[in-house]
Each structure stands twice: as structure tokens, then as C-alpha cells.
Amino acid sequence: MPVSIIVAVIFGYFLMLIGISWLTSRQADAASFYTANRQSPWYLVAFGMIGATLSGVTFISLPGEVGNSQFSYFQLVLGYIPGYLTVIFILLPLYYKLQLITIYTYLEERFGYWAYKMGSFYFILSRTIGAAFRLFLVAGVLQIAVFDALGIPFALTVVVAIGLIWLYTFRGGIKTIVITDTLQTFFILAAVGTSVMAAAQALELSWWEIPGAVRESAYSQTWFWDDTGNHFFKQFFAGMFIAIVMTGLDQDMMQKNLTCRNLAEAQKNMLWFTGALVLVNLLFLGLGALLYLYAEAEGIPMPERTDDLFPILALEHFPMAAAIFFLLGITAAAYSSADSALTSLTTTFCVDFLGIKPGEKENEKAIRLKVHAGFSVALFLIILLFHFINDDSVISGVFTAAGYTYGPLLGLFACGLFTQWKPKDKWIPLVCLASPLMAYSISWLAGAWLGYNFGFEILILNGSLTLAGLGLISLSPSPNPSAPHV
């Protein structure tokens, strides 16, 4: 595809985002930035959350991973269902009852100052690293596909990428994100749909023949019961807890839900989102099987990295329309997670660490802009660090380490919701810092001594260790009358 077309497509895409930002940020105030004045239509939030959940990593990696592990990922996706039901019927009622701006305020009311700060700290740490990692991967693809040919250095590419995010989020905040997420989800799904169509046409498959071709292929095995990392129960329970912590205990995702008009609409949003997300993940897996069948039929050599399969086929072998939608899809997948992350990080730092409440400070907007710009710079520096390291194993290790930070959040909220313990607040940071280190040590020892390699289930171990530690430092098991329960 000519570089001029690629540049025009990306430029047009961002013009749309900036236009949406201008429309949604007119007469915007602090409440618009943090909560969208709690007026977001539930169906827009539900549709937009699909794109925010499907990051650029998923967009690129999931179809290619079908060649390694077939449809085993769908076992994890099925675990999302009970996880999201926990969010819908336990966490959302709590958040709406307390009228929270950031969900970690609950920890202060339940435990105290240090629990509150540790919850916010772990979210900021994990979300900053995670957003930078995802944006780094997609920026690398765009750099190779477009900007190297124009002689533009990687650092400038990242500056422009983050600058564009800042430009369309700094005024409207979450009110803008709800609308842009909707647009970005559309482009992600359009990219998958046009790619399925392109592969099916090349294989001479009609629409109703596609499911049968995928089912009969060597890539469609879904259920795994042997002693591997893909065992059903291992995947299912990991998916359940991933849904709870990375949606229900994540300010980025919950901030969108808290913009709905009331609890009933927020719950309706999550129910529709759950069903849609399961189907969309199945669509991605089906696309992966079709990509492998297409490559085999056309005699296209398999790339060394499965992550490269989708980009290579879309940009070099599919028709122009499918290639254009792929570019829009991968750009949307990257920015749908990065832009909402920047907004939620700004919200969390302003509310949880600076003590800002909407409309209470005259210089609130100036402070918010500085924080927003500060996190933009942080993302830029972390992405450059990843680029400087240029070692997949080290970078993946950093990203995996960030995943450990959700364990303390799981333990804190589980303790608050399901026990009557009153942990000594001043000792909570020690527990929250020690549990990820202990989880990592256990994981290493299990691999070295028992040959068992922890996967996503490390989250469950980490949260359990945090909960046990909170039990050890509890004053007594007696009820806490002031503790806000559902």
C-alpha cells in the first residue's frame, strides 16, 4: 500500500477524533471531565467498552496465537462471564451507592488513608506501564509500515502519537472518551469483518460456509483437559478473576460505567457488554483460523512471529479496502486503551493524591492540565525506554510484572466486601508490597522445583496472599459499623 494512502487514512482518523473532542468539550466543566455529568447513554458505554477492552495487543496477537493454541483462549473468555456478573451485582451497586468519582475512595472509607493510597498507587503503576506497553507495540508496527519510509524517527512518531491523544482528551475528559470509544470500536469490528470477508472470498467460501470451514480446520480445538497451561479450569478461573480486577477494580474501565445515569443503566450496559465481548472474541479466533487457512492455500510462508501474520496478510495480500480498515482498526485498538488510560490516570491522581473534588478549587483546571501533561510525558519516556531496551523478553517481563499489581487490589476489595476484619491501616502498605514479591517467589520456585508454570492464575495467588496478610494484621474479627458494604 502506498505510504501516501496510509498517512491520509491515519490523518483523517485523527481529524474525526479531534472533531468529536471539539463537539463534546464545549461548555465542559470538571464534572464533564471526571464523570461526563453522569449522563452517558448506557448503549454507547457498552459498545465503546468493547474497543477499550480489545487493546492493540489483542488485535494483533489473538488471531496469530490460534496457530499455537487453537481456540483455547475461548475458555478464558467464558470465565469472563461470572467475573463480569460479580462486577454487575456486587461492585457496581457499591460504587453507585457511595457516588464515587474514583473507586479507590471506597478503600479509605472501609480501611483508612494508607489502604486508599495503596489502591490508587497500584492502579497508576499498572495502568501507566500497561498503556505504554500497548502503545509501544502498535507504534512499532506503524513505524515500520509508514514512518521509516518517510525518514521520521521513532521518538518523533511517539511524540505525535501521544500529543494527539492529549489534544483530544485534555478538555472533555471521560465525556469525550465515551464517544471516541464508540467510534474506535466500530473501526476495530469493521477491520475484523473486512478481513474475514477478504480471506473467505480468496478461499471461495460463502458467509454460511465460514463457520463449517473453521470448525473442520485443525485450528478449532476449544476444550483442553490435559495437564498443560491451557487446561479448562485453569483458563476459566483465570478469566473470571481477570474480568473482576481488570474491569471491576480498574478505574479506567469503571470510570466509563460511572458516567451512566443510574445503577440500573450501568448494570444493563455491563450485561450487554459481556455478551458482546464473548462474541467478538470468538470472531477474532475465527479470523485467526481463516488467516492460517488462507496462508496455506496461497502458499504464503508463515512468519517467525505469529503476531506478524495478521499485519502481513492485511497490508500485503488483502484488497485495498481491507488493508485500509486494518490500519484504522489497529490504530483504533491502540488509542481506545491509551486515551482512556490517560484520562483515568489524570482523574485518579487529581482526586486521590491531590484531593481535588470537581468545582471546589479555582485553579482546578490548570492543575488538571498539568497532571494530564505530566502523564503524557511519563508515557513518552516509558515507550522510549522500551524502544531503547529492544529486548522482547525484558519488555514482556516488565509488562508481566505490572500484572502482579492487580493482586493487592483484589485482596483489598475482597477483604472489604466479604469480611468484617479491621486491618491496621499503617501496616497495609507492607502487606500490599510483600504479596506480589511472595507471589513471584512462589511462581519461580514452582517452576524450578515442580515444573509448574504459573500463568494468569498468578493473580489469584497474589490476591489470596494479600487477603491472608490483611487477616494477620487485623485488630479483631468484630464488625466495623462504619464499613460501607453492599
Coordinates of C-alpha atoms in Angstrom, one line a residue:
M1 CA 0.0 0.0 0.0
P2 CA 1.4 3.4 -0.9
V3 CA 2.7 5.4 2.1
S4 CA 0.6 8.4 1.0
I5 CA -2.6 6.5 1.4
I6 CA -1.6 5.2 4.8
V7 CA -0.8 8.8 6.0
A8 CA -4.0 10.1 4.6
V9 CA -6.0 7.4 6.4
I10 CA -4.4 8.0 9.8
F11 CA -4.6 11.8 9.4
G12 CA -8.3 11.5 8.5
Y13 CA -8.9 9.3 11.5
F14 CA -7.4 11.8 13.9
L15 CA -9.3 14.7 12.4
M16 CA -12.5 12.8 13.3
L17 CA -11.3 12.3 16.9
I18 CA -10.4 16.0 17.2
G19 CA -13.8 17.0 15.8
I20 CA -15.6 14.8 18.3
S21 CA -13.4 16.3 21.1
W22 CA -14.4 19.8 20.0
L23 CA -18.1 19.0 20.0
T24 CA -18.1 17.2 23.3
S25 CA -15.9 19.6 25.2
R26 CA -18.0 22.8 24.5
Q27 CA -19.1 24.2 27.9
A28 CA -17.2 21.3 29.6
D29 CA -16.6 21.6 33.3
A30 CA -14.8 19.5 35.9
A31 CA -17.8 17.2 36.2
S32 CA -17.7 16.6 32.5
F33 CA -14.0 15.6 32.7
Y34 CA -14.4 13.2 35.6
T35 CA -18.0 11.8 35.3
A36 CA -19.5 13.1 32.0
N37 CA -22.1 14.7 34.3
R38 CA -23.4 11.1 34.7
Q39 CA -25.5 11.5 31.5
S40 CA -23.9 8.9 29.2
P41 CA -26.3 6.6 27.3
W42 CA -25.7 3.0 28.5
Y43 CA -25.6 1.6 25.0
L44 CA -22.8 3.9 23.9
V45 CA -20.8 3.0 27.0
A46 CA -21.4 -0.8 26.4
F47 CA -20.3 -0.6 22.7
G48 CA -17.3 1.6 23.4
M49 CA -16.0 -0.6 26.2
I50 CA -15.6 -3.4 23.7
G51 CA -12.9 -1.4 21.9
A52 CA -11.3 -0.3 25.2
T53 CA -11.1 -4.0 26.3
L54 CA -9.6 -5.2 23.0
S55 CA -6.2 -3.5 23.1
G56 CA -3.8 -3.3 20.2
V57 CA -2.0 -6.3 21.7
T58 CA -5.2 -8.4 21.4
F59 CA -5.9 -7.1 17.9
I60 CA -2.5 -8.1 16.6
S61 CA -1.8 -11.2 18.7
L62 CA -5.0 -13.1 19.2
P63 CA -5.5 -14.1 15.5
G64 CA -1.9 -15.2 15.2
E65 CA -2.0 -17.2 18.5
V66 CA -4.6 -19.5 17.0
G67 CA -1.8 -21.2 15.2
N68 CA -0.2 -22.1 18.6
S69 CA -3.0 -22.8 20.9
Q70 CA -6.1 -23.1 18.7
F71 CA -9.3 -21.8 20.4
S72 CA -8.1 -22.5 23.9
Y73 CA -8.3 -18.7 24.7
F74 CA -12.1 -19.0 24.5
Q75 CA -12.0 -21.0 27.7
L76 CA -10.6 -17.9 29.4
V77 CA -13.2 -15.7 27.7
L78 CA -16.0 -17.9 29.1
G79 CA -14.6 -17.2 32.6
Y80 CA -15.3 -13.5 31.9
I81 CA -19.0 -14.2 32.3
P82 CA -19.0 -15.0 36.1
G83 CA -16.4 -12.3 36.6
Y84 CA -18.5 -9.6 35.0
L85 CA -21.6 -10.8 36.8
T86 CA -19.6 -10.2 40.0
V87 CA -18.9 -6.6 38.8
I88 CA -22.6 -6.1 37.9
F89 CA -24.2 -7.3 41.0
I90 CA -21.6 -6.7 43.8
L91 CA -19.2 -3.9 42.8
L92 CA -21.4 -1.5 40.7
P93 CA -24.1 -1.2 43.4
L94 CA -21.4 -0.3 45.9
Y95 CA -19.9 2.3 43.7
Y96 CA -23.2 3.9 42.9
K97 CA -24.3 3.8 46.5
L98 CA -21.2 5.8 47.5
Q99 CA -21.4 8.1 44.5
L100 CA -17.7 7.6 43.8
I101 CA -15.5 9.5 41.3
T102 CA -12.6 7.1 41.8
I103 CA -13.4 3.6 43.0
Y104 CA -10.4 3.6 45.4
T105 CA -12.2 6.1 47.7
Y106 CA -14.0 3.1 49.0
L107 CA -10.8 1.8 50.5
E108 CA -10.4 4.9 52.6
E109 CA -13.9 4.7 53.9
R110 CA -13.5 1.0 54.7
F111 CA -9.9 0.8 55.9
G112 CA -8.2 4.2 56.1
Y113 CA -5.7 6.5 54.5
W114 CA -2.9 4.1 53.6
A115 CA -5.2 1.5 52.0
Y116 CA -6.7 4.2 49.9
K117 CA -3.3 5.4 48.7
M118 CA -2.0 1.9 48.0
G119 CA -5.0 1.1 45.9
S120 CA -4.5 4.3 43.8
F121 CA -0.8 3.8 43.6
Y122 CA -1.1 0.2 42.2
F123 CA -3.6 1.3 39.6
I124 CA -1.4 4.2 38.5
L125 CA 1.7 2.0 38.3
S126 CA 0.0 -0.9 36.4
R127 CA -2.0 1.3 34.0
T128 CA 0.9 3.6 33.2
I129 CA 3.2 0.6 32.3
G130 CA 0.3 -1.2 30.5
A131 CA -0.8 1.7 28.4
A132 CA 2.8 2.5 27.4
F133 CA 3.5 -1.1 26.5
R134 CA 0.4 -1.4 24.3
L135 CA 1.1 1.9 22.6
F136 CA 4.7 0.9 22.1
L137 CA 3.8 -2.3 20.2
V138 CA 1.4 -0.6 17.9
A139 CA 3.7 2.4 17.4
G140 CA 6.4 -0.1 16.3
V141 CA 4.1 -1.6 13.7
L142 CA 3.2 1.9 12.3
Q143 CA 6.8 2.9 12.4
I144 CA 7.8 0.0 10.2
A145 CA 4.8 0.3 7.9
V146 CA 4.8 4.1 7.4
F147 CA 7.2 6.3 9.2
D148 CA 10.5 4.6 8.4
A149 CA 9.8 5.2 4.7
L150 CA 9.3 8.9 5.5
G151 CA 12.5 9.2 7.4
I152 CA 10.7 10.0 10.7
P153 CA 12.5 8.8 13.8
F154 CA 10.6 6.7 16.3
A155 CA 10.8 9.3 19.1
L156 CA 9.0 11.9 16.9
T157 CA 6.4 9.2 16.0
V158 CA 5.7 8.7 19.7
V159 CA 5.6 12.5 20.4
V160 CA 3.0 13.0 17.7
A161 CA 1.0 9.9 18.8
I162 CA 0.8 11.0 22.5
G163 CA 0.3 14.6 21.5
L164 CA -2.7 13.7 19.5
I165 CA -4.2 11.8 22.5
W166 CA -3.6 14.8 24.7
L167 CA -5.2 17.1 22.2
Y168 CA -8.5 15.4 22.0
T169 CA -8.8 14.4 25.7
F170 CA -7.4 17.3 27.8
R171 CA -10.7 19.3 27.8
G172 CA -13.5 16.8 27.5
G173 CA -12.0 14.0 29.5
I174 CA -14.3 11.0 30.1
K175 CA -17.2 12.7 28.3
T176 CA -15.1 12.7 25.1
I177 CA -13.7 9.2 25.7
V178 CA -17.2 7.7 25.8
I179 CA -17.9 8.9 22.3
T180 CA -14.5 8.3 20.8
D181 CA -14.5 4.7 22.2
T182 CA -17.7 4.1 20.3
L183 CA -16.1 5.2 17.0
Q184 CA -12.9 3.2 17.7
T185 CA -14.9 0.0 18.5
F186 CA -16.7 0.4 15.1
F187 CA -13.4 0.6 13.3
I188 CA -12.0 -2.5 15.2
L189 CA -15.0 -4.5 14.3
A190 CA -15.0 -3.2 10.7
A191 CA -11.4 -4.3 10.4
V192 CA -12.2 -7.8 11.6
G193 CA -15.2 -8.0 9.3
T194 CA -13.5 -6.9 6.1
S195 CA -10.5 -9.3 6.9
V196 CA -12.9 -12.2 7.3
M197 CA -14.6 -11.3 4.0
A198 CA -11.2 -11.0 2.2
A199 CA -10.0 -14.4 3.4
A200 CA -13.3 -16.1 2.8
Q201 CA -13.5 -14.7 -0.8
A202 CA -10.0 -16.0 -1.5
L203 CA -11.0 -19.4 -0.1
E204 CA -14.2 -19.3 -2.2
L205 CA -16.3 -19.6 1.0
S206 CA -19.8 -18.1 1.3
W207 CA -20.8 -16.5 4.6
W208 CA -22.8 -19.6 5.7
E209 CA -19.8 -21.8 4.9
I210 CA -17.3 -20.0 7.0
P211 CA -18.4 -21.5 10.4
G212 CA -18.1 -25.0 9.0
A213 CA -14.7 -24.4 7.4
V214 CA -13.4 -23.0 10.7
R215 CA -14.9 -25.9 12.7
E216 CA -13.4 -28.5 10.5
S217 CA -9.9 -27.0 10.4
A218 CA -7.0 -28.0 12.6
Y219 CA -7.2 -24.7 14.5
S220 CA -10.7 -25.0 16.1
Q221 CA -10.0 -27.2 19.2
T222 CA -11.5 -25.3 22.1
W223 CA -11.6 -27.6 25.1
F224 CA -8.4 -28.8 26.8
W225 CA -8.3 -31.2 29.7
D226 CA -4.7 -32.3 29.7
D227 CA -2.0 -31.1 32.1
T228 CA -1.0 -28.0 30.2
G229 CA -1.2 -24.3 30.6
N230 CA -4.4 -24.5 28.5
H231 CA -6.4 -26.7 30.9
F232 CA -10.0 -25.6 31.0
F233 CA -10.3 -24.9 34.7
K234 CA -7.0 -23.1 34.8
Q235 CA -8.1 -20.8 32.0
F236 CA -11.7 -20.4 33.1
F237 CA -10.9 -19.3 36.7
A238 CA -8.1 -17.1 35.5
G239 CA -10.6 -15.4 33.1
M240 CA -13.1 -14.9 35.9
F241 CA -10.6 -13.1 38.1
I242 CA -9.1 -11.1 35.2
A243 CA -12.6 -9.7 34.5
I244 CA -13.1 -8.8 38.1
V245 CA -9.8 -6.9 38.6
M246 CA -9.1 -5.5 35.2
T247 CA -12.7 -4.2 34.9
G248 CA -14.4 -4.0 38.3
L249 CA -11.3 -2.9 40.2
D250 CA -9.8 -0.7 37.4
Q251 CA -10.5 3.0 37.5
D252 CA -10.1 3.2 33.7
M253 CA -13.0 0.8 33.0
M254 CA -15.2 1.7 35.9
Q255 CA -15.0 5.5 35.2
K256 CA -16.9 4.8 32.0
N257 CA -19.6 2.8 33.8
L258 CA -19.9 5.5 36.4
T259 CA -20.9 8.0 33.7
C260 CA -24.2 6.2 33.2
R261 CA -27.4 7.9 34.5
N262 CA -28.1 5.4 37.3
L263 CA -27.2 2.0 38.6
A264 CA -29.8 0.2 36.5
E265 CA -28.4 1.6 33.3
A266 CA -24.9 0.8 34.3
Q267 CA -25.9 -2.8 35.0
K268 CA -27.7 -3.0 31.7
N269 CA -24.6 -1.7 30.0
M270 CA -22.4 -4.3 31.6
L271 CA -24.8 -7.2 30.7
W272 CA -24.9 -6.3 27.0
F273 CA -21.1 -5.6 27.0
T274 CA -20.5 -9.1 28.5
G275 CA -22.5 -10.9 25.8
A276 CA -21.0 -8.8 23.0
L277 CA -17.4 -9.2 24.2
V278 CA -17.7 -13.0 24.2
L279 CA -19.0 -13.0 20.6
V280 CA -16.3 -10.5 19.5
N281 CA -13.5 -12.7 20.9
L282 CA -15.0 -15.7 19.1
L283 CA -15.0 -13.6 15.9
F284 CA -11.3 -12.8 16.4
L285 CA -10.5 -16.5 16.9
G286 CA -12.5 -17.4 13.8
L287 CA -10.5 -14.8 11.9
G288 CA -7.3 -16.4 13.1
A289 CA -8.3 -19.8 11.7
L290 CA -9.2 -18.2 8.4
L291 CA -5.9 -16.4 8.2
Y292 CA -4.0 -19.6 8.6
L293 CA -6.2 -21.4 6.0
Y294 CA -5.7 -18.5 3.6
A295 CA -1.9 -18.5 4.0
E296 CA -1.8 -22.3 3.5
A297 CA -4.0 -22.1 0.4
E298 CA -2.0 -19.3 -1.2
G299 CA 1.4 -20.8 -0.3
I300 CA 2.4 -17.7 1.8
P301 CA 5.3 -18.5 4.2
M302 CA 4.5 -18.3 7.9
P303 CA 6.3 -15.5 9.7
E304 CA 8.6 -16.4 12.6
R305 CA 6.4 -14.4 15.0
T306 CA 2.7 -15.3 14.9
D307 CA 2.0 -11.6 15.8
D308 CA 3.1 -10.7 12.3
L309 CA 0.6 -12.9 10.5
F310 CA -2.4 -10.6 10.5
P311 CA -0.4 -7.4 9.6
I312 CA 1.4 -9.1 6.8
L313 CA -1.7 -10.6 5.2
A314 CA -3.8 -7.5 5.6
L315 CA -1.2 -5.0 4.3
E316 CA 0.5 -7.1 1.6
H317 CA -2.1 -9.6 0.4
F318 CA -5.6 -8.4 1.1
P319 CA -7.5 -5.9 -1.2
M320 CA -7.0 -2.2 -0.6
A321 CA -10.3 -1.8 1.3
A322 CA -9.4 -4.5 3.8
A323 CA -5.9 -3.0 4.2
I324 CA -7.3 0.4 4.9
F325 CA -9.8 -0.9 7.5
F326 CA -6.9 -2.9 9.1
L327 CA -4.9 0.3 9.6
L328 CA -8.0 2.0 11.1
G329 CA -8.6 -1.0 13.3
I330 CA -5.1 -1.3 14.7
T331 CA -4.9 2.5 15.2
A332 CA -8.3 2.4 17.0
A333 CA -7.3 -0.6 19.1
A334 CA -4.1 1.2 20.3
Y335 CA -5.8 4.5 21.0
S336 CA -9.0 3.2 22.6
S337 CA -7.0 1.9 25.5
A338 CA -4.3 4.6 25.6
D339 CA -6.6 7.6 25.6
S340 CA -8.9 6.3 28.3
A341 CA -5.9 5.3 30.4
L342 CA -4.5 8.9 30.2
T343 CA -7.9 10.3 31.3
S344 CA -8.3 7.8 34.2
L345 CA -4.7 8.3 35.4
T346 CA -5.3 12.1 35.5
T347 CA -8.6 11.5 37.4
T348 CA -7.0 9.2 39.9
F349 CA -4.0 11.4 40.6
C350 CA -6.1 14.6 40.9
V351 CA -8.8 13.1 43.1
D352 CA -6.8 10.5 45.1
F353 CA -3.5 12.2 45.6
L354 CA -4.2 15.9 45.2
G355 CA -7.5 15.8 46.9
I356 CA -9.3 17.7 44.2
K357 CA -13.1 17.5 44.0
P358 CA -15.0 18.8 41.0
G359 CA -15.7 22.5 41.3
E360 CA -14.0 23.1 44.6
K361 CA -10.8 24.8 43.5
E362 CA -10.5 27.9 41.3
N363 CA -7.3 26.7 39.7
E364 CA -8.5 23.1 39.3
K365 CA -8.4 23.2 35.5
A366 CA -4.8 24.4 35.5
I367 CA -3.8 21.7 37.9
R368 CA -5.6 19.1 35.8
L369 CA -3.9 20.2 32.6
K370 CA -0.5 19.9 34.3
V371 CA -1.3 16.4 35.6
H372 CA -2.6 15.4 32.2
A373 CA 0.6 16.7 30.5
G374 CA 2.7 15.0 33.2
F375 CA 1.3 11.6 32.5
S376 CA 1.7 12.2 28.7
V377 CA 5.4 12.8 29.3
A378 CA 5.6 9.7 31.5
L379 CA 4.1 7.5 28.7
F380 CA 6.5 9.0 26.2
L381 CA 9.6 8.3 28.4
I382 CA 8.5 4.7 29.2
I383 CA 7.8 4.0 25.5
L384 CA 11.3 5.3 24.6
L385 CA 12.8 3.1 27.4
F386 CA 11.1 0.1 25.8
H387 CA 12.5 1.1 22.4
F388 CA 15.9 1.5 23.9
I389 CA 15.9 -1.9 25.6
N390 CA 14.7 -3.5 22.4
D391 CA 14.6 -7.0 24.0
D392 CA 11.2 -8.8 23.8
S393 CA 11.9 -10.9 26.8
V394 CA 12.8 -8.0 29.1
I395 CA 9.9 -5.8 27.9
S396 CA 7.4 -8.7 28.3
G397 CA 8.9 -9.3 31.7
V398 CA 8.2 -5.6 32.7
F399 CA 4.6 -5.9 31.4
T400 CA 4.1 -9.2 33.3
A401 CA 5.5 -7.6 36.5
A402 CA 2.9 -4.8 36.1
G403 CA 0.2 -7.5 36.1
Y404 CA 1.2 -8.5 39.6
T405 CA 0.0 -5.2 40.8
Y406 CA -3.7 -6.1 40.5
G407 CA -3.3 -8.8 43.2
P408 CA -3.2 -6.3 46.1
L409 CA -6.3 -4.6 44.7
L410 CA -8.1 -8.0 44.6
G411 CA -7.1 -8.7 48.2
L412 CA -8.1 -5.3 49.5
F413 CA -11.5 -5.3 47.9
A414 CA -12.2 -8.9 48.8
C415 CA -11.3 -8.1 52.4
G416 CA -13.5 -5.0 52.4
L417 CA -16.6 -6.7 50.8
F418 CA -16.6 -10.2 52.2
T419 CA -15.0 -9.9 55.7
Q420 CA -15.5 -7.8 58.8
W421 CA -11.8 -7.5 59.5
K422 CA -10.3 -4.2 60.6
P423 CA -6.6 -4.4 59.4
K424 CA -4.2 -1.9 61.0
D425 CA -4.1 0.8 58.3
K426 CA -0.4 1.7 58.8
W427 CA 0.6 -1.9 58.1
I428 CA -1.5 -2.3 54.9
P429 CA 1.3 -0.9 52.6
L430 CA 3.7 -3.5 53.9
V431 CA 1.2 -6.3 53.1
C432 CA 0.5 -4.8 49.6
L433 CA 4.2 -4.6 48.8
A434 CA 5.1 -8.0 50.2
S435 CA 2.3 -10.0 48.5
P436 CA 3.5 -9.5 44.9
L437 CA 7.1 -10.4 45.9
M438 CA 5.9 -13.5 47.6
A439 CA 3.7 -14.5 44.6
Y440 CA 6.7 -14.1 42.3
S441 CA 8.9 -16.2 44.6
I442 CA 6.3 -19.0 44.8
S443 CA 5.9 -18.8 41.0
W444 CA 9.7 -19.1 40.5
L445 CA 10.0 -22.0 43.0
A446 CA 7.0 -23.9 41.5
G447 CA 8.7 -23.7 38.1
A448 CA 12.2 -24.6 39.3
W449 CA 11.2 -27.4 41.7
L450 CA 7.8 -28.8 40.5
G451 CA 7.9 -27.9 36.8
Y452 CA 4.6 -26.0 37.2
N453 CA 4.5 -22.7 35.3
F454 CA 2.0 -20.1 36.6
G455 CA 0.0 -18.2 34.0
F456 CA -2.9 -15.9 34.6
E457 CA -3.7 -17.7 37.8
I458 CA -0.8 -15.9 39.5
L459 CA -3.4 -13.1 40.0
I460 CA -5.5 -15.5 42.3
L461 CA -2.4 -16.4 44.3
N462 CA -1.4 -12.8 44.6
G463 CA -4.8 -11.7 45.8
S464 CA -5.0 -14.6 48.2
L465 CA -1.7 -13.7 49.8
T466 CA -2.8 -10.1 50.2
L467 CA -6.1 -11.2 51.8
A468 CA -4.2 -13.6 54.2
G469 CA -1.8 -10.7 55.1
L470 CA -4.7 -8.4 55.8
G471 CA -6.1 -11.1 58.1
L472 CA -2.9 -11.3 60.0
I473 CA -2.8 -7.6 60.8
S474 CA -6.4 -7.3 61.7
L475 CA -7.3 -5.9 65.1
S476 CA -10.2 -8.3 65.6
P477 CA -12.8 -10.1 63.5
S478 CA -15.6 -8.0 65.1
P479 CA -17.8 -5.9 62.8
N480 CA -16.9 -2.4 61.8
P481 CA -20.2 -0.4 61.9
S482 CA -18.9 2.3 59.7
A483 CA -17.7 0.0 56.9
P484 CA -19.7 0.5 53.8
H485 CA -20.9 -2.8 52.5
V486 CA -23.2 -3.6 49.6

